[in-house]
CSV table of C-alpha atoms in Angstrom, one decimal:
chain,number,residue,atom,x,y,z
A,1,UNK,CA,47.4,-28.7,42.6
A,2,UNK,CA,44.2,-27.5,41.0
A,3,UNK,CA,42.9,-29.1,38.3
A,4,UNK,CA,41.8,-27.5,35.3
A,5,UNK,CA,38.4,-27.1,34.6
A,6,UNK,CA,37.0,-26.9,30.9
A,7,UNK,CA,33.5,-25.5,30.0
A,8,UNK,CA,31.6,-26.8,27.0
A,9,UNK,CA,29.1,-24.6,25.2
A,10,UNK,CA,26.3,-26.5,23.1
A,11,UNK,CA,23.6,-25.0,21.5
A,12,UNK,CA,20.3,-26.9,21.0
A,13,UNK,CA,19.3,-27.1,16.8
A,14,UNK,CA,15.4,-27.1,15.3
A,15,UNK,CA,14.4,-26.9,12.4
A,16,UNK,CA,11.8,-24.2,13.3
A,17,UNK,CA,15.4,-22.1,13.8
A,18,UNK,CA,17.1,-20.0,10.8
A,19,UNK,CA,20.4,-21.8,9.8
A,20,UNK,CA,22.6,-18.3,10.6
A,21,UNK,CA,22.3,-16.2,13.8
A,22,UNK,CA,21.9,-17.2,17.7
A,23,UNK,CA,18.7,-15.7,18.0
A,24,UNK,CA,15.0,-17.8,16.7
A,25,UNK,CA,11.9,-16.8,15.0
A,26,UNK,CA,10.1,-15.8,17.8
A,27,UNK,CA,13.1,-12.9,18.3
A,28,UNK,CA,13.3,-12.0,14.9
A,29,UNK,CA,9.5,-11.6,14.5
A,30,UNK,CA,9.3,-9.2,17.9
A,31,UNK,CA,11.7,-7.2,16.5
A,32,UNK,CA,10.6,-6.7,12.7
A,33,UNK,CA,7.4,-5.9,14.5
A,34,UNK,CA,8.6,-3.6,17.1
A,35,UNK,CA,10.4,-1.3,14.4
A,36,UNK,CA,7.7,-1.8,11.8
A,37,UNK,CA,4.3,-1.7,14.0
A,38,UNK,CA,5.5,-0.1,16.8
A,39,UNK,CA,7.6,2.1,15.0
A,40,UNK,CA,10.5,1.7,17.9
A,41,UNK,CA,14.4,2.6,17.6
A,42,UNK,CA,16.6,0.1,17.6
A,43,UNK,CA,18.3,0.4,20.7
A,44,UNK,CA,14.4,0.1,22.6
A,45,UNK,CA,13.9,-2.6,20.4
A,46,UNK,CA,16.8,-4.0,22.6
A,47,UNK,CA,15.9,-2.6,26.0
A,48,UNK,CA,12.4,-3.7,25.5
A,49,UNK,CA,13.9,-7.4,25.3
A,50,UNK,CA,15.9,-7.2,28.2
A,51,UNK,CA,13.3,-5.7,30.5
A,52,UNK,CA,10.3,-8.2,29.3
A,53,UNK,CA,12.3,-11.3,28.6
A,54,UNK,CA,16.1,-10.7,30.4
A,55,UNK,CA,17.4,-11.3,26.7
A,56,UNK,CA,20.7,-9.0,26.6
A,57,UNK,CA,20.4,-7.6,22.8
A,58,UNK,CA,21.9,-4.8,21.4
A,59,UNK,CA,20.8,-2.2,19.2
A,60,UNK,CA,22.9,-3.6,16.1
A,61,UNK,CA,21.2,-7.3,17.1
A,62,UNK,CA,17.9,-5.8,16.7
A,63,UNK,CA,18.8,-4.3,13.6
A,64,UNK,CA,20.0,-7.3,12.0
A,65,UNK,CA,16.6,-9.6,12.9
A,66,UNK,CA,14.8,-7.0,10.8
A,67,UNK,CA,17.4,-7.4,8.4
A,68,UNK,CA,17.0,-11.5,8.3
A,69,UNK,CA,12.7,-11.1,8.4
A,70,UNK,CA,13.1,-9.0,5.3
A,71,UNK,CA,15.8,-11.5,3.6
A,72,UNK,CA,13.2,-14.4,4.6
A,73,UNK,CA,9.9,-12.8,3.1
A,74,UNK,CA,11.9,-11.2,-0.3
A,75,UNK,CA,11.0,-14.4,-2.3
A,76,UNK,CA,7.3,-14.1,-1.5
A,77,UNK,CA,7.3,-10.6,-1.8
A,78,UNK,CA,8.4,-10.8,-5.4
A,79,UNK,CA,5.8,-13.4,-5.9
A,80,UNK,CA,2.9,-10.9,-4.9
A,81,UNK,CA,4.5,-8.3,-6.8
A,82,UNK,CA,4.1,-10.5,-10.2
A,83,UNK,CA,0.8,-11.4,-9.2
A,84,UNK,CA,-0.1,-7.7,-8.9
A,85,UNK,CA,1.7,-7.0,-12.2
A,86,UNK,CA,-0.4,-9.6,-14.0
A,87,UNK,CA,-3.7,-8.3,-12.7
A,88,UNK,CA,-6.0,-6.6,-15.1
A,89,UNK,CA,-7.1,-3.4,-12.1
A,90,UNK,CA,-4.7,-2.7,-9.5
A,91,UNK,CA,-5.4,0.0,-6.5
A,92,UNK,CA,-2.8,2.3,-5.8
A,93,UNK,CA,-2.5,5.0,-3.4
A,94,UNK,CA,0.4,6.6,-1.6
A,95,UNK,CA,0.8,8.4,1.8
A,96,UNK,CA,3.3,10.0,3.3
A,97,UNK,CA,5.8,8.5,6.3
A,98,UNK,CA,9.0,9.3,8.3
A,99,UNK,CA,11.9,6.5,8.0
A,100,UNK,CA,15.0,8.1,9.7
A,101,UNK,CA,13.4,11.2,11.0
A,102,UNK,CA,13.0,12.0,6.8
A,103,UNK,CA,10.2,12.1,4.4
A,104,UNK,CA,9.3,8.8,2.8
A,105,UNK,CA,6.3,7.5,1.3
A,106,UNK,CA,4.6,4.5,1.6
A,107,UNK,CA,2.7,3.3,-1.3
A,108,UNK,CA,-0.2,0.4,-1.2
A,109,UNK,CA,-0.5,-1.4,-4.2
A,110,UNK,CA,-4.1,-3.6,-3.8
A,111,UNK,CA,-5.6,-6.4,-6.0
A,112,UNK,CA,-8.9,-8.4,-5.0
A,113,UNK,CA,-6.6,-11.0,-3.7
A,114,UNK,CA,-3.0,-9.6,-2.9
A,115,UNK,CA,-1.9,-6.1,-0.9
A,116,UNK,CA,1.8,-4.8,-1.3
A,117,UNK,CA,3.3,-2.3,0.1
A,118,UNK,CA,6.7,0.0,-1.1
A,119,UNK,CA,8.2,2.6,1.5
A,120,UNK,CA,10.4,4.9,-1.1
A,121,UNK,CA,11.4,8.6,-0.7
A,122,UNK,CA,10.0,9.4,-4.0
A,123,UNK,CA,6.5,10.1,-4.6
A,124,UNK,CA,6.5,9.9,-8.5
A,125,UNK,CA,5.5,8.1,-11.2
A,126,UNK,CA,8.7,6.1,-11.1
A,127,UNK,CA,7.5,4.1,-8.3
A,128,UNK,CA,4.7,2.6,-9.8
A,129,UNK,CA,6.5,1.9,-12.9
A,130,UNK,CA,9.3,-0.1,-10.6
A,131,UNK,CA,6.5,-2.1,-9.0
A,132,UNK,CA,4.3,-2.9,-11.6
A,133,UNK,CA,6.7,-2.4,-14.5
A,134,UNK,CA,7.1,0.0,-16.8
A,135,UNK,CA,4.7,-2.2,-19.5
A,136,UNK,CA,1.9,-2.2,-16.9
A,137,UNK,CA,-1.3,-2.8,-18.9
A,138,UNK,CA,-4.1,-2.9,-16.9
A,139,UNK,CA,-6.3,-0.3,-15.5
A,140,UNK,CA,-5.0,1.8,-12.2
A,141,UNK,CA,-8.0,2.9,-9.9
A,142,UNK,CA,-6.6,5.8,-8.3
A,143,UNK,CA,-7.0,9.5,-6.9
A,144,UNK,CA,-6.2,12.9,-9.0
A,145,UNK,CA,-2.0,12.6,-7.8
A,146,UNK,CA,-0.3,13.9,-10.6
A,147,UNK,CA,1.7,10.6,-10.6
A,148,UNK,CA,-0.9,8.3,-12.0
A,149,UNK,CA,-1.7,10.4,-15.3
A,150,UNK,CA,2.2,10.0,-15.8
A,151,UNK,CA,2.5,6.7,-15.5
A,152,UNK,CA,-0.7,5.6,-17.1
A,153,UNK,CA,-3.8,6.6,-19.3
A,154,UNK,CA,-5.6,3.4,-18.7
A,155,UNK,CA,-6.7,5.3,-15.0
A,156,UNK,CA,-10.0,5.2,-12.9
A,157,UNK,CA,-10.2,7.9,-10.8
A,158,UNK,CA,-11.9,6.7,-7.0
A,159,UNK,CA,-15.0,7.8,-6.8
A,160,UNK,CA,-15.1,9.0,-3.4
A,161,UNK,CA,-12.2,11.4,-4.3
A,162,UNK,CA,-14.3,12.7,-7.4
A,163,UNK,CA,-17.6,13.0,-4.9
A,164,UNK,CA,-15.5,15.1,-2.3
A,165,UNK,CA,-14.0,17.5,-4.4
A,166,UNK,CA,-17.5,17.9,-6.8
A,167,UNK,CA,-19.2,18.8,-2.9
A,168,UNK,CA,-16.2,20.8,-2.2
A,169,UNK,CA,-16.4,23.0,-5.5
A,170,UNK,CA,-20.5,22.9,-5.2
A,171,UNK,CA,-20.0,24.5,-1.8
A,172,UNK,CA,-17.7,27.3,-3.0
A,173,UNK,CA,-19.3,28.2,-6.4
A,174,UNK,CA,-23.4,28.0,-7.0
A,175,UNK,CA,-22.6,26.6,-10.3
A,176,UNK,CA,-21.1,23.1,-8.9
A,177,UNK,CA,-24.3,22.1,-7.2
A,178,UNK,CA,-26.1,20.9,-9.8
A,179,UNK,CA,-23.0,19.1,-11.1
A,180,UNK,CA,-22.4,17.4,-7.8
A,181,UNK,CA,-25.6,16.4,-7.8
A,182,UNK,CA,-25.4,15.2,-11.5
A,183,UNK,CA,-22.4,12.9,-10.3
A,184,UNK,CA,-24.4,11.4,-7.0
A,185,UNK,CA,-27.2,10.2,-9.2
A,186,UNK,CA,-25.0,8.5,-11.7
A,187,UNK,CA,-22.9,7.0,-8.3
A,188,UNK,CA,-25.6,5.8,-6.7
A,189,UNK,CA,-27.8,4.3,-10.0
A,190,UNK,CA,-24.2,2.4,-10.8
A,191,UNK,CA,-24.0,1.3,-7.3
A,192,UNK,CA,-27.7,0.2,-6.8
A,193,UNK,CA,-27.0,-1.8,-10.2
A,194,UNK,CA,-23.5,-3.8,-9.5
A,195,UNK,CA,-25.4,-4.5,-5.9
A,196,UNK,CA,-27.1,-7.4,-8.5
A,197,UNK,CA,-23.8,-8.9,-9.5
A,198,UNK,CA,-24.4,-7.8,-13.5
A,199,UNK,CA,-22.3,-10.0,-16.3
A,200,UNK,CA,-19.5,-8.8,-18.2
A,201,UNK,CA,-21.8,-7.7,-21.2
A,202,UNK,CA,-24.5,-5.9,-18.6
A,203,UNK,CA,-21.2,-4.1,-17.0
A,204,UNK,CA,-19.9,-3.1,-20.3
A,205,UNK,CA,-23.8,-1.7,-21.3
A,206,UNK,CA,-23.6,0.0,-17.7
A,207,UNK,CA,-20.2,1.8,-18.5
A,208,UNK,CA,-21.5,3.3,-21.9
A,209,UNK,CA,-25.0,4.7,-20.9
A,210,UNK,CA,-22.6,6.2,-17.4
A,211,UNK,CA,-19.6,7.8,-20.1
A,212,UNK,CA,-23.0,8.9,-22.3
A,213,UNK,CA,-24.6,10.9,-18.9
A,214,UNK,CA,-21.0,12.4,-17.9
A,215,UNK,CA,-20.4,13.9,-21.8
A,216,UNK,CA,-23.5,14.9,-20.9
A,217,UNK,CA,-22.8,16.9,-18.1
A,218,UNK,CA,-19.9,18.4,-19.5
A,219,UNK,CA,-21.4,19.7,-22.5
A,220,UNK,CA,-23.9,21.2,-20.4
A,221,UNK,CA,-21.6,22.7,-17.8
A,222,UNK,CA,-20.3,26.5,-17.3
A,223,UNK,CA,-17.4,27.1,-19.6
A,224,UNK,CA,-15.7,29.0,-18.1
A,225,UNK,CA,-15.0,30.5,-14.9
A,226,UNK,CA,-14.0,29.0,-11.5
């Protein structure tokens, strides 16, 4: 008679390994960065891992590592996001992205010491008010996107956006030359005196005599016409 034979699987532990799933960090990782970086489907997510390593994954088992990377960084996402939200000046600028094969936007919120990012299909103001909250109090340093001056007034616009569109117009009309040029002098005598490190007060003294030279400007400007 032959006797029966009885196979035993055992899977090693570590604690480097997440407690659910067969697959380890190193897996996970590959993956969230092949459909992230990479920008791969699914189902060459899985290929790619069978041709490079002889792993046999499939589409949905590529789909869920991404899943578990996301679950595994929420916490310290959420931790950057109140950072950012408590920050007196917060960078913002969107641009757009495919997710799906459909329009989507990816917005980069940036402090001096965090960056986060929010892919959404929405490029409104309601995205900054869900990252930073609605109460937001600080100042926004931003370009001229409608959605800023809806969910702020406390805004300052970049100033290379300000400098290509002042060029732009002084190209088209005669009339915008001497304002463009107006605008470089009071960039670069700014710039020149930050490059000293000023204080708080010597900033403050630099904003007013900068606001007093752009009322300036404006008074002085063509009233009307293009």
């Amino acid at each position: 008679s032959t006797p029966f034979l009885f196979v035993t699987e055992t899977v090693a532990s570590h604690p480097d390994c997440p407690d659910e799933g067969q697959f380890g960090v190193n897996v996970i990782a590959q993956s969230a960065l092949s459909r992230y970086d990479h920008r791969l489907p699914y189902r060459k997510i899985a290929d790619r891992f069978e041709q490079l390593h002889g792993l046999e994954l499939s589409g949905a088992s590529a789909w869920h590592a991404t899943e578990r990377a996301a679950r595994a960084g929420r916490c310290e996402y959420e931790q950057i996001r109140q950072e950012i939200q408590d920050a007196d000046v917060v960078h913002i600028d969107e641009t757009g992205i495919k997710r799906d094969g459909e329009q989507a936007w990816i917005w980069t919120f940036q402090t001096v010491q965090h960056t986060l990012y929010a892919v959404r299909e929405s490029r409104g103001s309601d995205v900054p008010a869900e990252v930073l909250g609605e109460d937001f109090a600080g100042t926004v340093v931003c370009d001229g996107w409608t959605a800023y001056p809806a969910f702020s007034s406390n805004l300052q616009r970049c100033w290379a956006h300000i400098l290509r569109e002042a060029e732009d117009a002084a190209e088209k009309q005669p009339e915008g030359e001497p304002i463009y040029q107006a605008l470089r002098q009071v960039y670069v005598a700014l710039q020149a005196r930050l490059e000293s490190d000023p204080s708080p007060r010597e900033r403050a003294d630099l904003q007013r005599v900068a606001r007093k030279e752009l009322e300036s400007l404006i008074d002085r400007s063509v009233p009307d016409g293009p």
